[in-house]
Amino acid sequence: MESGYEKLNFIKKKIGLYIAGLMLCLVSICSYNSKALYAQEETQVIDKTIKLNYTEVTMFPSQSIKLELQGDLLKGEKLTLEEYNKRIGNVNPSNPTWQKDAWGGQSEILPDEGFYGLETTFVSDNEKVLVSEDGVVTLNGEITDVISAKISVNYKYLGKDLNLEGTCVCTVFYDNGKILGDDIVASGLTSYYFLSTTYTIGEVKWSVDNENIATVSSEGILTTKAYGSVVITVTVKDNDKVNTITRTIRVSDPKFNKTTEALAVGGSFIPEITGVYEDSVKTYSSSKSKYVSVSKDGMVYSIKKTSKDVTISAVVDGRKITMTIKVTNPKFSNGEAKPILLIKGKKLTITVTGLVDGLSKLKYSSDKTNIATVTKKGRVKAKKYGSCFIVAEVDHKIVKINCAVGKKKAIKAIKSAYAVYGCPYSQPKRMNAGYYDCSSLVWRSYKKVGFYVANYRGRWASTAAEECKYLFGKHKRVSYKGCSTKKLRPGDLVFYSGWKNGRYRNITHVAMYVGNDTLIEANWPNGVREASYAKNKAYIVGIGRPIK
């Protein structure tokens, strides 16, 4: 009879053997799973994409093509869903048949490898493009217009371990006997004019009427060579039917007429492109648009100065062409800070800096040659009292320079006024250096040339009202009110009335006329500055001419 101790040892041994066996099983399972996992990593993943054999196709009337679904899943014996479920014993795919498995559980009965079920529905969105239940697409023979249609293929797929539903789309075109593609193509490009030939059991032949302009390969690849028109002919023979299509293609040869151009800040121009047609397609861009911009119509505009070159690009009929822009900032020695002020019979030469040698272009002209003329080198000659504009065309920018021609003392008085341009306005300090009010500006400017505007030869300037009264009393009147600038001369004094102040003609302000609607005056709060003659013309109550 075994003792309790021996029984306990026996039980321990059995438990140890059981645990050892269990550990061995676990190791085996892990080893098997590891191998299975390793094997699975080496297995090629099946592409589960289902697609159509066509996505786009161009057809002729009465032609037919067959649409079919393709993909790695669609291999083996093809069954309808009904046939598929009968084969595997399922009456209803949503309620599959189950059988007992080796472990006493249940598993779904599935077919052998290579079987799949597929159900398709074909739909056309255009009644002139017909599609049958089995996917045959046919164009209506009465088609006369360019059309397109979308053929939708709805499918349900049932296969091993995978159920799919989806839609594929094919777009069908008919181009009424024309080859699809661009009407204009730039030379030096290769373009493919798409014509589907995969449906034909016959042959397709391509040709051109002028190989100096373009050539075409047997695959329909057109290579353009020179400017001009070329006719492409495509002959498609399909069984006993022969279709001939022709298409005229225009070949352009786009080039900027200049590869480098100078452009002044604020200037603009439209570059000329040669070798193109009126309806050639152009798109533009700039390499540095914050300095030089270009509009969709090709207008190039310089915004601000840069020392670096800017590239303007244009894609014309498919070809890219470029132009280099060098930005200039022209500065004129005369006419920018102040007008050109000339005594009749005198001359002055305008000089310009900030240009590019050998590239910048400068041209001068006068809008009134009876007042002043200008040579191509900028030599201005004063011929008659009055004012005109000297027009400078520089690097696609137009600069209009105010030019005044007057008597010696009048011109010197205007120059004196411009010499203090920007000085502040002050009535209490009107006679102090660097300060002016309206009447002290004209009085002090004329005093410098020896003329006192008012019968007062002291150190204190007269008021505007006194100055007008003095000039009118000395028969130096031009007008009692605002008049045409044609009657004015540089140096004339223009008097205004803003309110009733009890003074002569209620005058409250005076300014000096320069020319071309320009005045120079001292006004609050701007100080000495230019103003417009026409702007406040209604308030003018007198115009006098100190130097007649």
Coordinates of C-alpha atoms in Angstrom, one line a residue, residues 437-444 453-456 460-471 495-496 503-504 506-511:
D437 CA 2.9 132.5 -46.7
C438 CA 1.2 132.9 -50.1
S439 CA 1.9 136.6 -50.6
S440 CA 5.4 136.6 -49.1
L441 CA 6.4 133.8 -51.5
V442 CA 5.5 135.8 -54.7
W443 CA 6.7 139.1 -53.2
R444 CA 10.1 137.7 -52.1
V453 CA 4.7 143.4 -56.3
A454 CA 3.1 146.5 -54.7
N455 CA 4.1 150.0 -54.3
Y456 CA 6.2 149.3 -51.2
W460 CA 7.8 143.6 -45.5
A461 CA 5.8 141.8 -48.1
S462 CA 2.4 143.2 -49.2
T463 CA -0.8 141.1 -48.7
A464 CA -2.3 139.3 -51.6
A465 CA -5.1 141.9 -51.9
E466 CA -2.5 144.7 -52.0
E467 CA -0.5 142.9 -54.7
C468 CA -3.5 142.5 -56.9
K469 CA -4.6 146.1 -56.4
Y470 CA -1.1 147.3 -57.3
L471 CA -0.9 145.2 -60.5
F495 CA -5.6 135.8 -57.0
Y496 CA -8.4 133.9 -55.2
R503 CA -10.0 143.7 -48.6
Y504 CA -9.6 144.5 -52.3
N506 CA -12.1 140.0 -51.0
I507 CA -8.8 138.4 -52.0
T508 CA -7.5 135.7 -49.6
H509 CA -4.8 133.9 -51.6
V510 CA -2.3 134.3 -54.4
A511 CA -0.2 131.8 -56.4

